[in-house]
CSV table of C-alpha atoms and ligand atoms in Angstrom, one decimal:
chain,number,residue,atom,x,y,z
A,1,UNK,CA,45.3,75.8,4.9
A,2,UNK,CA,43.8,78.8,6.6
A,3,UNK,CA,44.1,82.3,5.1
A,4,UNK,CA,47.0,83.5,7.2
A,5,UNK,CA,48.9,80.2,7.2
A,6,UNK,CA,52.0,80.1,5.0
A,7,UNK,CA,53.2,77.3,2.8
A,8,UNK,CA,56.4,75.4,2.6
A,9,UNK,CA,58.4,74.1,-0.4
A,10,UNK,CA,61.2,71.5,-0.6
A,11,UNK,CA,64.0,72.4,-2.9
A,12,UNK,CA,66.3,69.5,-3.8
A,13,UNK,CA,68.9,69.0,-6.4
A,14,UNK,CA,72.4,67.5,-6.9
A,15,UNK,CA,75.6,69.1,-5.9
A,16,UNK,CA,76.8,72.0,-8.1
A,17,UNK,CA,73.5,72.2,-9.9
A,18,UNK,CA,73.4,75.9,-9.0
A,19,UNK,CA,70.7,75.6,-6.3
A,20,UNK,CA,72.4,78.3,-4.1
A,21,UNK,CA,72.7,80.8,-7.0
A,22,UNK,CA,69.2,80.3,-8.1
A,23,UNK,CA,67.7,80.5,-4.6
A,24,UNK,CA,69.7,83.7,-4.0
A,25,UNK,CA,68.0,85.2,-7.0
A,26,UNK,CA,64.6,83.8,-6.0
A,27,UNK,CA,65.0,85.5,-2.6
A,28,UNK,CA,66.2,88.8,-4.2
A,29,UNK,CA,63.1,88.9,-6.4
A,30,UNK,CA,60.4,87.4,-4.2
A,31,UNK,CA,58.8,88.9,-1.1
A,32,UNK,CA,57.6,87.1,2.0
A,33,UNK,CA,60.1,84.2,1.5
A,34,UNK,CA,61.8,82.6,4.4
A,35,UNK,CA,64.8,80.3,4.1
A,36,UNK,CA,65.2,77.5,6.7
A,37,UNK,CA,68.7,77.6,8.0
A,38,UNK,CA,69.9,74.0,8.6
A,39,UNK,CA,72.1,72.7,11.2
A,40,UNK,CA,75.2,70.8,10.1
A,41,UNK,CA,78.2,69.0,11.4
A,42,UNK,CA,80.1,70.0,8.3
A,43,UNK,CA,82.9,72.6,8.9
A,44,UNK,CA,82.2,76.1,7.5
A,45,UNK,CA,83.7,76.9,4.1
A,46,UNK,CA,85.5,80.2,3.8
A,47,UNK,CA,83.0,83.0,3.7
A,48,UNK,CA,80.2,81.0,5.3
A,49,UNK,CA,78.5,82.6,8.2
A,50,UNK,CA,77.2,80.7,11.3
A,51,UNK,CA,73.4,81.3,11.6
A,52,UNK,CA,73.1,82.5,8.1
A,53,UNK,CA,74.4,79.8,5.8
A,54,UNK,CA,74.1,77.0,8.4
A,55,UNK,CA,74.2,76.6,12.1
A,56,UNK,CA,77.5,74.9,12.4
A,57,UNK,CA,77.3,72.4,15.3
A,58,UNK,CA,79.4,69.7,16.9
A,59,UNK,CA,78.4,66.0,16.6
A,60,UNK,CA,77.3,66.2,20.2
A,61,UNK,CA,75.1,69.2,19.7
A,62,UNK,CA,73.6,67.6,16.6
A,63,UNK,CA,72.8,64.4,18.7
A,64,UNK,CA,71.1,66.6,21.3
A,65,UNK,CA,68.9,68.3,18.6
A,66,UNK,CA,67.9,64.9,17.2
A,67,UNK,CA,67.2,63.3,20.6
A,68,UNK,CA,65.1,66.2,21.8
A,69,UNK,CA,62.9,65.9,18.7
A,70,UNK,CA,64.0,69.4,17.5
A,71,UNK,CA,64.7,68.1,14.0
A,72,UNK,CA,62.0,68.1,11.4
A,73,UNK,CA,64.2,65.8,9.3
A,74,UNK,CA,67.9,65.1,9.2
A,75,UNK,CA,70.2,63.0,7.0
A,76,UNK,CA,73.8,62.0,6.5
A,77,UNK,CA,74.7,63.7,3.2
A,78,UNK,CA,77.5,62.5,0.9
A,79,UNK,CA,78.1,59.7,3.4
A,80,UNK,CA,79.9,62.0,5.7
A,81,UNK,CA,78.3,65.0,7.5
A,82,UNK,CA,74.9,65.3,9.1
A,83,UNK,CA,72.4,68.0,8.1
A,84,UNK,CA,69.0,68.7,9.5
A,85,UNK,CA,66.1,71.2,9.6
A,86,UNK,CA,65.3,72.7,13.0
A,87,UNK,CA,61.6,72.2,13.5
A,88,UNK,CA,60.4,75.2,15.6
A,89,UNK,CA,61.6,78.1,13.3
A,90,UNK,CA,59.9,76.4,10.3
A,91,UNK,CA,56.6,76.0,12.2
A,92,UNK,CA,56.8,79.6,13.4
A,93,UNK,CA,57.4,80.9,9.8
A,94,UNK,CA,54.5,78.9,8.4
A,95,UNK,CA,52.3,80.2,11.2
A,96,UNK,CA,53.3,83.7,10.4
A,97,UNK,CA,52.2,83.3,6.8
A,98,UNK,CA,55.7,83.1,5.2
A,99,UNK,CA,56.6,81.1,2.1
A,100,UNK,CA,59.1,78.7,3.6
A,101,UNK,CA,61.9,77.2,1.5
A,102,UNK,CA,63.4,73.9,2.8
A,103,UNK,CA,66.7,73.1,1.0
A,104,UNK,CA,67.3,69.4,1.8
A,105,UNK,CA,68.9,66.3,0.2
A,106,UNK,CA,66.9,63.4,-1.3
A,107,UNK,CA,66.7,61.6,2.1
A,108,UNK,CA,65.3,64.7,3.8
A,109,UNK,CA,62.8,65.3,0.9
A,110,UNK,CA,61.6,61.7,1.4
A,111,UNK,CA,61.1,62.3,5.1
A,112,UNK,CA,59.2,65.5,4.6
A,113,UNK,CA,57.0,63.8,1.9
A,114,UNK,CA,55.9,61.4,4.7
A,115,UNK,CA,55.5,63.9,7.6
A,116,UNK,CA,54.3,67.0,5.6
A,117,UNK,CA,52.7,65.6,2.5
A,118,UNK,CA,51.1,69.0,1.7
A,119,UNK,CA,54.6,70.4,1.0
A,120,UNK,CA,55.3,70.8,-2.7
A,121,UNK,CA,58.6,69.3,-3.7
A,122,UNK,CA,60.8,71.0,-6.4
A,123,UNK,CA,63.8,69.3,-8.0
A,124,UNK,CA,66.5,71.3,-9.7
A,125,UNK,CA,68.2,69.3,-12.4
A,126,UNK,CA,71.3,70.1,-14.6
A,127,UNK,CA,70.9,70.4,-18.4
A,128,UNK,CA,73.1,67.2,-18.6
A,129,UNK,CA,75.4,65.0,-16.6
A,130,UNK,CA,78.5,66.4,-18.4
A,131,UNK,CA,77.4,69.9,-17.5
A,132,UNK,CA,77.0,69.0,-13.8
A,133,UNK,CA,80.5,67.5,-13.7
A,134,UNK,CA,82.0,70.5,-15.3
A,135,UNK,CA,80.3,72.8,-12.8
A,136,UNK,CA,81.5,70.8,-9.8
A,137,UNK,CA,85.1,70.6,-11.1
A,138,UNK,CA,85.0,74.2,-12.2
A,139,UNK,CA,83.9,75.7,-8.8
A,140,UNK,CA,86.9,73.9,-7.2
A,141,UNK,CA,85.6,74.1,-3.7
A,142,UNK,CA,86.1,70.4,-3.0
A,143,UNK,CA,89.1,68.1,-3.2
A,144,UNK,CA,89.0,65.3,-5.8
A,145,UNK,CA,87.9,62.6,-3.3
A,146,UNK,CA,85.0,64.9,-2.1
A,147,UNK,CA,84.1,65.6,-5.8
A,148,UNK,CA,83.7,61.9,-6.6
A,149,UNK,CA,81.7,61.3,-3.4
A,150,UNK,CA,79.4,64.2,-4.4
A,151,UNK,CA,79.0,62.8,-8.0
A,152,UNK,CA,78.0,59.4,-6.6
A,153,UNK,CA,75.3,61.0,-4.6
A,154,UNK,CA,74.3,63.1,-7.6
A,155,UNK,CA,73.7,60.0,-9.7
A,156,UNK,CA,71.3,58.6,-7.1
A,157,UNK,CA,69.5,62.0,-6.8
A,158,UNK,CA,69.1,62.4,-10.5
A,159,UNK,CA,67.6,58.9,-10.8
A,160,UNK,CA,65.0,59.9,-8.2
A,161,UNK,CA,63.8,63.1,-9.8
A,162,UNK,CA,60.6,61.5,-10.9
A,163,UNK,CA,59.5,61.4,-7.3
A,164,UNK,CA,59.2,65.2,-7.2
A,165,UNK,CA,56.1,67.3,-7.9
A,166,UNK,CA,58.0,69.5,-10.4
A,167,UNK,CA,61.5,69.4,-12.0
A,168,UNK,CA,63.2,72.7,-13.0
A,169,UNK,CA,66.1,72.3,-15.4
A,170,UNK,CA,68.8,74.9,-14.6
A,171,UNK,CA,69.7,76.0,-18.1
A,172,UNK,CA,70.2,79.5,-16.9
A,173,UNK,CA,69.9,81.2,-13.6
A,174,UNK,CA,67.3,83.7,-14.9
A,175,UNK,CA,65.1,81.0,-16.4
A,176,UNK,CA,65.2,78.7,-13.4
A,177,UNK,CA,64.5,81.7,-11.1
A,178,UNK,CA,61.5,82.7,-13.1
A,179,UNK,CA,60.2,79.1,-13.1
A,180,UNK,CA,60.6,78.7,-9.3
A,181,UNK,CA,58.9,82.1,-8.6
A,182,UNK,CA,56.0,80.9,-10.7
A,183,UNK,CA,55.8,77.7,-8.8
A,184,UNK,CA,55.8,79.6,-5.5
A,185,UNK,CA,53.0,81.7,-6.9
A,186,UNK,CA,55.1,84.9,-7.0
A,187,UNK,CA,55.0,87.0,-10.1
A,188,UNK,CA,57.8,89.4,-10.8
B,201,5GP,P1,76.7,71.6,1.2
B,201,5GP,O1,77.6,70.8,2.0
B,201,5GP,O2,77.1,71.7,-0.2
B,201,5GP,O3,76.3,72.9,1.8
B,201,5GP,O4,75.3,70.8,1.2
B,201,5GP,C1,75.3,69.5,0.8
B,201,5GP,C2,73.9,69.0,0.7
B,201,5GP,O5,73.2,69.0,2.0
B,201,5GP,C3,73.0,69.8,-0.3
B,201,5GP,O6,72.6,68.9,-1.3
B,201,5GP,C4,71.8,70.2,0.6
B,201,5GP,O7,70.6,70.2,-0.1
B,201,5GP,C5,71.9,69.2,1.7
B,201,5GP,N1,71.2,69.8,2.9
B,201,5GP,C6,71.4,71.1,3.4
B,201,5GP,N2,70.7,71.3,4.5
B,201,5GP,C7,70.0,70.1,4.7
B,201,5GP,C8,69.0,69.7,5.7
B,201,5GP,O8,68.7,70.5,6.6
B,201,5GP,N3,68.6,68.5,5.6
B,201,5GP,C9,69.0,67.6,4.7
B,201,5GP,N4,68.4,66.4,4.7
B,201,5GP,N5,69.9,67.9,3.7
B,201,5GP,C10,70.4,69.2,3.7
């Protein structure tokens, strides 16, 4: 990479592992970071903001983005909604020298591994399966059916953690944040 080219990192991890909380802290502490806002067909949760948390789009709008080659990667997550990474903003941020964070699921991570092999891939893992289940049930943002669907996906994702360049176990937010900042080459 040339001197003023940025870099990109994939961050993947199962549901309720605390990715959102850890990444929020990483962004609070690190400079020059840029978060790729994904497009999704999932409806917004209370408090989520269009254009900040996700671009909330219809099925038809998502189809158009895919068909016009606007998606860097996309996947059906938890067997229900589609999520994808808009290509142009990512390319622009990298060209501007930013440290780009791509939060994607396992399928998306695999696609990026093929198309952008230079991108380092980080997996955030829970301390244990029991802890993950407790966190998911404890946050109570999904109904029981959705919780079991998410746990099914989580099992598959945890089995694939060996594919990643580095695994960060989220024992505590502070510890996981520090580890990720270190991987990104940012010292506090
Ligand atoms: P949630 O519905 O909880 O916001 O996200 C569910 C899952 O979708 C998370 O595991 C997240 O990593 C994944 N996801 C979010 N954005 C993207 C994206 O742009 N592409 C892919 N492949 N997965 C995504």
